Amino acid sequence: RKLQRAWLDLPLRGKGLVVVSLPVVALLAGLSLLSAIATWEQDAQQSLDHTVEVERNLDAILRDLLSAESAARGYVITGHSDLLPAIESARAEAEAQIKKLGQLFQDNPTQHERIISLRKLTEEKFASIASLVQAAGAAGAHMPNPELESSQQTMQSLRAMLDRLEKEEAGLEKVREQRLQTARSHSVTGGIATLALGFFGGIAAILIFSGSLARRMQVLCMNARALRFESPLLALSPARDEIGEVEKELEATSTVMARRSEKLRRSEAQLRAIIDHTTALVYIKDLDGRYTLVNRQMEEAFGIPARHFLGKSCRQIYRAEYAAEIEARDHEVLRSGEPRVFEEEVLHSGVIRTYLSHIVPLLDREGKPYALCGVASDITQRSQAAAQLHQQLEQTGQRLEQESTQHQQTAEALKSTQAQLLQAQKMEIIGHLASGVAHDFNNILTAIMGYATLLWSEAEGTTQDYAAEILQAAERAATLSKQLLGFGRVQPNEPKIIALEPVIRDVEGMLRRVIGDTISLRTAIERNVGTVRADPSQIEQLLLNLVVNARDAMPTGGRITIALRQRSGQGNSPNDGENCGDSVELSVTDEGTGIPPEVQRRMFEPFFTTKRPGQGTGLGLATCEMIAQQNNGRIEFTTAPAKGTTFILRLPSSGAPVPARPASGNQTSAPGQGTLLVVEDEPAVGEIVALFLRDLGYEVLTAENGEAAERVIAGCEHEIDLIVTDLSMPRMNGRELLARLSRNNPRVRVILTSGNEELLDDATTESLEIDFLPKPFTRQGLVEKVRAVLAK
């Protein structure tokens, strides 16, 4: 058995030499030469085998990644959970292949580092696939576009790295094939020399082994043919010579091909399941326009089995005129090499169907198209409805042309109403966003303004100026918060009969500080200008916004003019609106660059700005328009390039006399009396409110939430005169606290505070005697509200 095993392990050349028994000198010389050449050839063969093995592993990794992505996309589209095990299987096989690549590149530090990067990218890819699957499960029928884009980007990175590794290995393969060919050439030369030396031994070897070699070569050829047709291989010989190595390699190749065939069948089954379960018509054509694949929807839509589609062109299925249009569109896609979307009409079985077709060219590695893939959605009903609507609109248009001017004005009013509805929807979204952060933001501003007020009252000199700047910045932030809330709903204002001249005089000093030294401010105010009914704080905000915009329009300096004049109703033009009564005009004029036409169309849109990031919010003019509407006025503008811009606020004249301005004086000097309870979950706000009230002489108790407030009230020896509570608090909010207190004391006096007025409902204010103090508030505002409530 040992001799037999040794004989089987002996190479063919060794067997021939043993049988023939060439002369010792010839044998030693030939074996020495062949040994050196064989070693060289073996090294070259091993290097080439190493490259081939690396390329196989790279191909296997790419197939596993594509299989996992196909299964994940199938799950996203169909929701079939039986596709999920294929993802885990592909992940395990990909990790095994990457591990094998790491072993193959142990002696190559550069490639080993790339394998580490490849492993990280592969893990990111499967993590994105897992995120995609999870998002698809949560989203239901909606496609998770962000997860799909993330998965596609990771797949592109993996493809790029795999292509780079494959190109490098392909280059090495060429070099190593050249080395192997050179070694084989020398091997042939050595074989000829050895053959010359052992001529007689060679003749004997041929005679002895020709029959055996012929039989083994015949088996080898039959196995190669079986491998091509994926049939089982014939039994292999146990010899370990060169033919035995080829047979082993053939057997290994058969195993790999069987595994690849199984993966390919699974992938094809998954793809088939996806395209058969989609509601769209899916097909693939070759470059000659013949169908090579159709899905089940194509069969059901046309009532034709798939086998009747395959191998046929459009002209063999559709009428000539429809087939010509389809072929023209296919040629256009092939010529451009880019996807196209077409609306197609097809007549089949006497019915015209309309399809929205996405036609995509399928490209090979060289970027050349080899087929066309089409995905068509049936939009017949939608198209018919659109045609009917279009016809109805044409008929309506014809009727409108024949009707009176009043109907035309009605149509314009409807169009304006639609635009207003769209704008209202946009404002509602902005309002929801602002409402979500208003409470916390205004809490912070309340604390900042409170402590800044204390700092200003106790400091002197420069420190007091700093505190004033802090107060001014906080007030601007509060104004911005109020603007944001105003866009989502009709912001309640406080209109009153006012004269606009005092309003201008009050903010004139602040406006001069805002515009700087390079710009002059001029006021032109007519005498005996009538009063208007408006919110003075909103008019101040409108002036500030317009002056700031005018300042920014004159970066090199100039002059801003604020004008106020009375306008008689008899002088109004018909375009001024239906109401031609007296009005008051407040205008702001600059000498800037003017407003381009493309900006004029959008300048009143919220958050639209031409300023650089950080220099504007895009709310200035939108706020001005909102203020004009809330005060029953309108805002207009005139502009010209390089000549400046004028914004005009027109408010209807009230006809009432100018009200007397209240006498100034310190309203907080009188000491306060009584016990107050401050309920506030924000410590900084609670502390500053309590500090303000204690400074006035009130006895102040504090609680951090509703439950703590109940405990404080229960432990208080005397009755609490007033409760100042935040509306939004954890555990027990202000509304729940008031509901409980009202059961024991229905006459309790309460001041509700909140940074978001939308949280205050009418039921709460009607059920109890409640006053509301919006955040952020100043010390003066808090004191006046407390005194007013206690005086009731």
Tab-separated table of C-alpha atoms in Angstrom, residues 357-615:
chain	number	residue	atom	x	y	z
A	357	SER	CA	-43.660	54.787	-18.991
A	358	HIS	CA	-40.189	55.111	-17.433
A	359	ILE	CA	-37.719	53.697	-19.971
A	360	VAL	CA	-34.170	53.084	-18.745
A	361	PRO	CA	-31.192	51.919	-20.866
A	362	LEU	CA	-29.321	48.989	-19.297
A	363	LEU	CA	-25.575	49.583	-19.705
A	364	ASP	CA	-22.640	47.194	-19.609
A	365	ARG	CA	-19.323	47.878	-17.885
A	366	GLU	CA	-18.152	49.949	-20.828
A	367	GLY	CA	-21.239	52.152	-20.615
A	368	LYS	CA	-22.825	50.793	-23.779
A	369	PRO	CA	-26.533	49.866	-23.758
A	370	TYR	CA	-27.364	46.214	-24.211
A	371	ALA	CA	-31.095	46.297	-23.404
A	372	LEU	CA	-34.018	48.548	-22.428
A	373	CYS	CA	-36.051	48.235	-19.229
A	374	GLY	CA	-39.513	49.747	-19.091
A	375	VAL	CA	-41.815	50.352	-16.108
A	376	ALA	CA	-45.283	51.553	-17.136
A	377	SER	CA	-48.113	52.681	-14.845
A	378	ASP	CA	-51.703	52.687	-16.062
A	379	ILE	CA	-52.972	56.280	-15.846
A	380	THR	CA	-55.968	55.841	-18.125
A	381	GLN	CA	-58.531	56.985	-15.571
A	382	ARG	CA	-56.376	59.886	-14.454
A	383	SER	CA	-55.769	60.914	-18.071
A	384	GLN	CA	-59.473	60.693	-18.890
A	385	ALA	CA	-60.319	62.713	-15.797
A	386	ALA	CA	-57.704	65.309	-16.771
A	387	ALA	CA	-59.090	65.438	-20.312
A	388	GLN	CA	-62.617	65.881	-18.976
A	389	LEU	CA	-61.420	68.547	-16.579
A	390	HIS	CA	-59.550	70.274	-19.395
A	391	GLN	CA	-62.665	70.160	-21.543
A	392	GLN	CA	-64.771	71.486	-18.702
A	393	LEU	CA	-62.255	74.254	-18.104
A	394	GLU	CA	-62.336	75.185	-21.800
A	395	GLN	CA	-66.112	75.267	-21.717
A	396	THR	CA	-66.050	77.275	-18.528
A	397	GLY	CA	-63.538	79.647	-20.076
A	398	GLN	CA	-65.766	80.139	-23.100
A	399	ARG	CA	-68.720	80.850	-20.848
A	400	LEU	CA	-66.676	83.239	-18.764
A	401	GLU	CA	-65.618	85.124	-21.898
A	402	GLN	CA	-69.270	85.543	-22.822
A	403	GLU	CA	-70.363	86.596	-19.356
A	404	SER	CA	-70.035	89.989	-17.785
A	405	THR	CA	-67.044	91.698	-16.206
A	406	GLN	CA	-68.411	90.789	-12.807
A	407	HIS	CA	-67.797	87.086	-13.484
A	408	GLN	CA	-64.235	87.850	-14.556
A	409	GLN	CA	-63.671	89.687	-11.291
A	410	THR	CA	-65.112	86.693	-9.438
A	411	ALA	CA	-62.623	84.394	-11.161
A	412	GLU	CA	-59.769	86.680	-10.134
A	413	ALA	CA	-61.092	86.723	-6.574
A	414	LEU	CA	-61.187	82.916	-6.519
A	415	LYS	CA	-57.589	82.793	-7.755
A	416	SER	CA	-56.573	85.254	-5.043
A	417	THR	CA	-58.413	83.174	-2.439
A	418	GLN	CA	-56.529	80.067	-3.553
A	419	ALA	CA	-53.214	81.909	-3.191
A	420	GLN	CA	-54.268	83.119	0.244
A	421	LEU	CA	-55.198	79.544	1.206
A	422	LEU	CA	-51.786	78.251	0.132
A	423	GLN	CA	-50.124	81.056	2.074
A	424	ALA	CA	-52.284	80.278	5.107
A	425	GLN	CA	-51.229	76.630	4.956
A	426	LYS	CA	-47.573	77.693	4.808
A	427	MET	CA	-48.092	80.022	7.759
A	428	GLU	CA	-49.779	77.233	9.725
A	429	ILE	CA	-46.704	75.014	9.302
A	430	ILE	CA	-44.435	77.858	10.449
A	431	GLY	CA	-46.762	78.492	13.385
A	432	HIS	CA	-46.567	74.856	14.525
A	433	LEU	CA	-42.769	75.027	14.361
A	434	ALA	CA	-42.599	78.268	16.331
A	435	SER	CA	-45.207	77.102	18.860
A	436	GLY	CA	-43.082	74.057	19.690
A	437	VAL	CA	-40.181	76.163	20.990
A	438	ALA	CA	-41.933	79.383	22.068
A	439	HIS	CA	-42.565	78.390	25.702
A	440	ASP	CA	-38.993	77.385	26.561
A	441	PHE	CA	-37.506	80.245	24.529
A	442	ASN	CA	-39.661	82.881	26.250
A	443	ASN	CA	-38.880	81.364	29.673
A	444	ILE	CA	-35.195	81.949	28.985
A	445	LEU	CA	-35.879	85.507	27.784
A	446	THR	CA	-37.916	86.240	30.934
A	447	ALA	CA	-34.970	85.276	33.138
A	448	ILE	CA	-32.498	87.247	31.005
A	449	MET	CA	-34.656	90.390	31.019
A	450	GLY	CA	-35.328	90.093	34.758
A	451	TYR	CA	-31.727	89.781	35.850
A	452	ALA	CA	-30.662	92.436	33.338
A	453	THR	CA	-33.229	94.786	34.910
A	454	LEU	CA	-31.738	94.129	38.376
A	455	LEU	CA	-28.235	94.678	37.033
A	456	TRP	CA	-29.294	97.961	35.389
A	457	SER	CA	-30.984	99.254	38.548
A	458	GLU	CA	-28.004	98.481	40.785
A	459	ALA	CA	-25.114	99.314	38.414
A	460	GLU	CA	-23.621	102.594	37.309
A	461	GLY	CA	-21.725	103.936	34.343
A	462	THR	CA	-20.524	101.429	31.731
A	463	THR	CA	-22.023	98.426	33.524
A	464	GLN	CA	-25.441	100.038	33.374
A	465	ASP	CA	-24.968	100.611	29.640
A	466	TYR	CA	-24.069	96.938	29.219
A	467	ALA	CA	-27.227	95.933	31.099
A	468	ALA	CA	-29.279	98.204	28.834
A	469	GLU	CA	-27.776	96.502	25.759
A	470	ILE	CA	-28.717	93.109	27.217
A	471	LEU	CA	-32.294	94.295	27.742
A	472	GLN	CA	-32.473	95.660	24.211
A	473	ALA	CA	-31.148	92.392	22.706
A	474	ALA	CA	-33.626	90.347	24.765
A	475	GLU	CA	-36.513	92.540	23.622
A	476	ARG	CA	-35.482	92.015	19.980
A	477	ALA	CA	-35.396	88.258	20.565
A	478	ALA	CA	-38.863	88.433	22.129
A	479	THR	CA	-40.094	90.368	19.100
A	480	LEU	CA	-38.664	87.699	16.767
A	481	SER	CA	-40.464	84.969	18.739
A	482	LYS	CA	-43.717	86.915	18.526
A	483	GLN	CA	-43.244	87.318	14.756
A	484	LEU	CA	-42.758	83.575	14.281
A	485	LEU	CA	-45.903	82.812	16.282
A	486	GLY	CA	-47.811	85.421	14.326
A	487	PHE	CA	-47.265	83.694	10.980
A	488	GLY	CA	-48.998	80.457	11.995
A	489	ARG	CA	-52.167	82.154	13.314
A	490	VAL	CA	-53.779	85.544	13.562
A	491	GLN	CA	-51.651	87.143	16.284
A	492	PRO	CA	-53.893	89.079	18.680
A	493	ASN	CA	-52.972	92.747	18.723
A	494	GLU	CA	-54.024	95.570	21.018
A	495	PRO	CA	-55.414	98.296	18.735
A	496	LYS	CA	-56.235	101.687	20.182
A	497	ILE	CA	-56.837	105.212	18.938
A	498	ILE	CA	-53.372	106.722	18.481
A	499	ALA	CA	-51.584	109.525	16.677
A	500	LEU	CA	-48.643	108.260	14.628
A	501	GLU	CA	-46.396	111.302	15.226
A	502	PRO	CA	-45.682	110.429	18.912
A	503	VAL	CA	-44.964	106.851	17.869
A	504	ILE	CA	-42.373	108.094	15.357
A	505	ARG	CA	-40.836	110.445	17.929
A	506	ASP	CA	-40.579	107.662	20.517
A	507	VAL	CA	-38.539	105.362	18.242
A	508	GLU	CA	-36.594	108.065	16.405
A	509	GLY	CA	-33.671	107.941	18.816
A	510	MET	CA	-33.419	104.155	18.640
A	511	LEU	CA	-33.614	104.251	14.842
A	512	ARG	CA	-30.704	106.697	14.666
A	513	ARG	CA	-28.587	104.300	16.736
A	514	VAL	CA	-29.570	101.402	14.483
A	515	ILE	CA	-28.651	103.021	11.151
A	516	GLY	CA	-25.189	104.193	12.259
A	517	ASP	CA	-23.129	107.290	11.463
A	518	THR	CA	-22.893	106.922	7.657
A	519	ILE	CA	-26.658	107.317	7.140
A	520	SER	CA	-28.769	110.353	8.070
A	521	LEU	CA	-32.375	110.098	9.234
A	522	ARG	CA	-34.912	112.785	8.241
A	523	THR	CA	-38.547	113.077	9.283
A	524	ALA	CA	-41.209	114.958	7.297
A	525	ILE	CA	-44.433	115.104	9.339
A	526	GLU	CA	-47.403	117.189	8.236
A	527	ARG	CA	-49.466	119.091	10.742
A	528	ASN	CA	-52.930	118.033	11.832
A	529	VAL	CA	-52.553	114.433	10.716
A	530	GLY	CA	-55.550	112.464	11.943
A	531	THR	CA	-55.579	109.493	14.283
A	532	VAL	CA	-55.757	105.816	13.400
A	533	ARG	CA	-56.843	102.681	15.203
A	534	ALA	CA	-53.735	100.489	15.478
A	535	ASP	CA	-51.389	98.713	17.868
A	536	PRO	CA	-48.553	101.199	18.623
A	537	SER	CA	-46.031	98.440	19.372
A	538	GLN	CA	-46.725	96.905	15.966
A	539	ILE	CA	-46.262	100.278	14.255
A	540	GLU	CA	-42.912	100.649	16.028
A	541	GLN	CA	-41.899	97.164	14.826
A	542	LEU	CA	-42.928	98.015	11.258
A	543	LEU	CA	-40.862	101.223	11.330
A	544	LEU	CA	-37.843	99.385	12.687
A	545	ASN	CA	-38.047	96.674	10.005
A	546	LEU	CA	-38.407	99.175	7.154
A	547	VAL	CA	-35.563	101.387	8.411
A	548	VAL	CA	-33.232	98.397	8.823
A	549	ASN	CA	-34.006	97.270	5.253
A	550	ALA	CA	-33.369	100.818	4.021
A	551	ARG	CA	-30.042	100.905	5.876
A	552	ASP	CA	-28.956	97.597	4.305
A	553	ALA	CA	-29.868	98.938	0.833
A	554	MET	CA	-27.290	101.778	1.272
A	555	PRO	CA	-23.986	100.096	2.245
A	556	THR	CA	-21.994	103.237	1.303
A	557	GLY	CA	-24.274	105.682	3.143
A	558	GLY	CA	-27.151	107.966	2.242
A	559	ARG	CA	-30.363	109.366	3.692
A	560	ILE	CA	-33.554	107.766	5.011
A	561	THR	CA	-36.743	109.817	5.093
A	562	ILE	CA	-39.735	108.967	7.321
A	563	ALA	CA	-42.818	110.873	6.162
A	564	LEU	CA	-46.314	111.154	7.646
A	565	ARG	CA	-49.218	112.827	5.877
A	566	GLN	CA	-52.997	112.913	5.681
A	567	ARG	CA	-54.623	111.737	2.456
A	568	SER	CA	-58.108	112.801	1.453
A	569	GLY	CA	-60.553	110.232	0.129
A	570	GLN	CA	-61.314	112.411	-2.939
A	571	GLY	CA	-57.684	112.103	-4.024
A	572	ASN	CA	-57.569	108.345	-3.956
A	573	SER	CA	-57.291	106.569	-7.246
A	574	PRO	CA	-59.705	103.780	-8.193
A	575	ASN	CA	-56.883	101.275	-7.780
A	576	ASP	CA	-56.588	102.125	-4.079
A	577	GLY	CA	-59.467	99.822	-3.233
A	578	GLU	CA	-63.171	100.042	-2.657
A	579	ASN	CA	-62.909	102.190	0.489
A	580	CYS	CA	-62.006	105.691	-0.654
A	581	GLY	CA	-62.259	107.351	2.761
A	582	ASP	CA	-59.560	109.457	4.404
A	583	SER	CA	-56.358	107.657	5.252
A	584	VAL	CA	-53.006	108.267	6.926
A	585	GLU	CA	-49.820	107.463	5.029
A	586	LEU	CA	-46.596	106.518	6.822
A	587	SER	CA	-43.683	106.100	4.377
A	588	VAL	CA	-39.991	105.160	4.589
A	589	THR	CA	-37.793	106.216	1.642
A	590	ASP	CA	-34.150	105.298	0.978
A	591	GLU	CA	-31.599	106.272	-1.699
A	592	GLY	CA	-30.390	102.707	-2.252
A	593	THR	CA	-30.017	100.389	-5.214
A	594	GLY	CA	-33.701	99.587	-5.663
A	595	ILE	CA	-35.391	96.166	-5.718
A	596	PRO	CA	-34.903	93.867	-8.763
A	597	PRO	CA	-38.099	92.494	-10.410
A	598	GLU	CA	-37.279	88.888	-9.490
A	599	VAL	CA	-37.015	89.895	-5.799
A	600	GLN	CA	-40.215	91.989	-5.875
A	601	ARG	CA	-42.303	88.871	-6.578
A	602	ARG	CA	-41.107	87.109	-3.411
A	603	MET	CA	-40.001	89.797	-0.974
A	604	PHE	CA	-43.120	89.500	1.228
A	605	GLU	CA	-42.672	85.714	1.591
A	606	PRO	CA	-41.650	84.591	5.108
A	607	PHE	CA	-37.981	83.546	5.383
A	608	PHE	CA	-37.138	84.832	1.877
A	609	THR	CA	-34.050	87.029	2.089
A	610	THR	CA	-31.293	88.240	-0.230
A	611	LYS	CA	-28.898	88.823	2.647
A	612	ARG	CA	-25.994	86.567	3.491
A	613	PRO	CA	-26.463	83.838	6.164
A	614	GLY	CA	-26.472	85.343	9.622
A	615	GLN	CA	-27.461	88.868	8.428
